[in-house]
Amino acid sequence: MRGNGADAILRSLEAEGVDIAFGLPGGAILPLYDAFARGTTVRHVLARHEQGAGHMAEGYARASGRAGVAIATSGPGATNLVTPIADAWMDSTPLVCITGQVRRHLIGSDAFQECDITGITIPIVKHSWLVQDVEELPHVIKAAFHVARTGRCGPVLVDVPRDIQEAELDFSYPETVSLPGWKPPRRGHERQILAAANAIAAAERPILYVGGGVLNADATEELRALAETARLPVVTTLMAKSGFPETHELHVGWPGMHGPKWSNWALNKADLLVAVGSRFDDRVTGKVSAFAPGATVVHLDIDAAEISKIRHADVPVVGPLKPILARLTQLVRESMQPGRTEPWLRQIAEWKDQFPLRYNPEGDMLKPQLVLETLQELTAGRDDVVWTTGVGQHQMWAMQYLLCDRPRSFITSGGLGTMGYGIPAAIGAKAARPDATVVCVDGDGCFQMTQQELATSVLEDLPIVVVIVNNGYLGMVRQWQDMFFEERFSQINLTHTVPDYAALARAYGAAGFTVESADDLEGALAEAIACGRTAVVDARVDPREHCFPMIPAGAAALDLVEFQDTVAEVTT
Amino acid sequence: MRHTLSILVENKPAVLMRVTSLFARRGFNIESLAVGPTAQHDVSCITIRVDCESSPLEQIEKQMHKLVNVLRVAELVPGESIERELVLMKVAAPPNKRAELMALGEVFNARVVDLGPDSIVFELTGPPEDCDSFEELVRPHGLQELVRTGRIGLGRAQRPNHNRPRQRVLA
Ligand SMILES: Cc1ncc(C[n+]2csc(CCOP(=O)(O)OP(=O)(O)O)c2C)c(N)n1
Ligand SMILES: [Mg+2]
């Protein structure tokens, strides 16, 4: 098939089964957009900012399990993609970015909108290509998808000079890729899996500490089988949220800085920690030496570089989680003594009763926690809801109060903590799951970082519901200043009223609701969720609420600060 | 502690940057770095000398393994590998000092590659430690300029594949 480089990119995307791409055009990528105009089965969603396009592609990837595709022009278009690329890097989200570059003879001359995007992104991509020969293009695209999706998932970038997009070639899509240096592990070592099974059988207080890897590996069924077979309690990190049914009796909440006390206690009193696609992030461990100090560690991960990076692994198993967990379940079924973990499970259940999440429901203002509780009540039992969040207090409340049973139904920026992630990620998730009701739980600060994508949501018919937990502040920063900087509030006041979010929503053609009292809350949320169009609920809440419990950064997990505790001399 | 890594890479653009960025992000300084072709067409060898603790280095090695263009990473273990370096140095050598300097060079098998009215240029190839010693001995005489290639190395010849330095087992 004769065509130019731009055609080759689209034919390659089609061959990869890509049905949607998110982007925004500009000079150096014009030939590709011309190819879009000439016809393709790939739907293009026009974002209002390339960062939005990148997060949409991430949201799409996280909701679907497939690689997301983002497209931008050279220079500022490409640099606007840097945040989503870093985000995808930290959260192991498969993302393929295609950027235009200035013509080859101009590269290196500081040409208009030239920027060395492959250079800028080196530390945050799995790999990148600056295409130098049009004949290479199909191979590069094939390799890009292959690298993004195999091994530990993550972002890749393909930078295509404009003259390459215009050059002619005879297109054929390669069937295989040749990447001699790319050798992700294919299977876990049988002896190591056996050692892991023995460790589980011998433990009295085992716990599965599950990370986002289990979702990327599509291994949630296998995880559940293991937990049920061996009767193991399961904590899921923020990234693993929805990777194990949260209404399941074996689910023990979420570890880390804002995890419930009982979850952190269960982790810390365990004598065996089975880390499954998790990476001992500092927001999970707190002070590493005080994290599950008495536990033997089994670490299952696709990425050898995670083994013993933070915490020594007594039994490392490197390889794809799906078959490893399946094999482990088989072995455990044979060796496990029935009922062995019941006393431990009873102990954890006691802690759960003893240490529920608490807040003071009294007061003159709507409480943020009530917003989340109400959302949970309104959606309980539904398996067609997908949540996304921004970053801050509202995100942590969302983690604590929303119970997600279906895999890939909670999508948030974990590793990078990117404010503004929620709205575009929700749009991407909606594209991946058109049947689902996608709700973004956002902060007022986060909302203002990517609100312009409401236009994308409305005009591209990708309706989402945005619930702003509007505390009028950069609330999480306020909490830290309150707790750790002697209440010296500095540059955090956003106000509840500027902008008027409901009016802004209406200006974008979306539905807008303002809620100021508990009485109006449920009705507005229910209507927004049911209305079937893009809707924004501005829930004006009490800014004085802190998110508890909290393990101060670097503190031991058991030294968590609870609701109503006075905060004395906590170090950061 | 100092370590020498021998890294086989595909000869592709930016591969050196990808490898060195793993050190740079941690603020580790690279002491020496040598890149050149190998017996295999399209494969280059990067030899990196760094001063860092073993545990971050192991972490960096594992991260290197994940780079698409990296084919193999090995640490050159002292005693089990041969390491060499080349030095060129220009030393002040007024006529009355020449003989002394040349005798010194002979001890180290340093060759005189250029001779001027008041300076000598020595070339020395050898174990990096010998280069250090020679440099120290010559320095008092007035070392005017010095360049070193950075070390390169191979596993010892008795090993089955002599182009394959001893590899520390990575998890
Ligand atoms: C892009 C970006 N800038 C700054 C921060 C630091 N930060 C973390 S949470 C937060 C406050 C978020 O405010 P808001 O969206 O209103 O959420 P709230 O905490 O009030 O629920 C800030 C500024 C960040 N995570 N991301
Ligand atoms: Mg806020």
Coordinates of C-alpha atoms in Angstrom, one line a residue, chain A residues 119 122 127-128 147 179-183 303-305 307 309, chain B residues 10 17-18 21 59 62-63 65-71 171:
Chain A
G119 CA 16.0 14.0 25.4
I122 CA 14.6 10.0 28.8
H127 CA 11.8 3.8 25.5
S128 CA 11.6 6.4 22.8
V147 CA 7.3 -2.2 24.7
L179 CA 14.2 -6.0 20.0
P180 CA 17.2 -8.0 21.1
G181 CA 17.6 -6.1 24.4
W182 CA 14.0 -6.3 25.5
K183 CA 13.5 -9.4 27.5
D303 CA 10.1 -6.1 37.5
A304 CA 13.3 -7.5 38.9
A305 CA 14.4 -3.9 39.7
I307 CA 12.9 -6.7 44.3
K309 CA 14.8 -2.0 46.3
Chain B
E10 CA 22.9 -1.7 20.6
M17 CA 22.3 9.2 27.6
R18 CA 19.8 6.6 28.7
S21 CA 20.9 9.2 33.2
Q59 CA 19.5 -1.3 41.6
K62 CA 18.7 -3.9 37.2
Q63 CA 17.3 -0.7 35.8
H65 CA 18.6 -4.3 32.1
K66 CA 15.2 -2.8 31.5
L67 CA 16.6 -0.4 28.9
V68 CA 15.5 -1.6 25.5
N69 CA 18.9 -1.0 23.9
V70 CA 20.9 -2.6 26.6
L71 CA 22.0 -6.2 25.8
A171 CA 17.9 -11.2 40.8

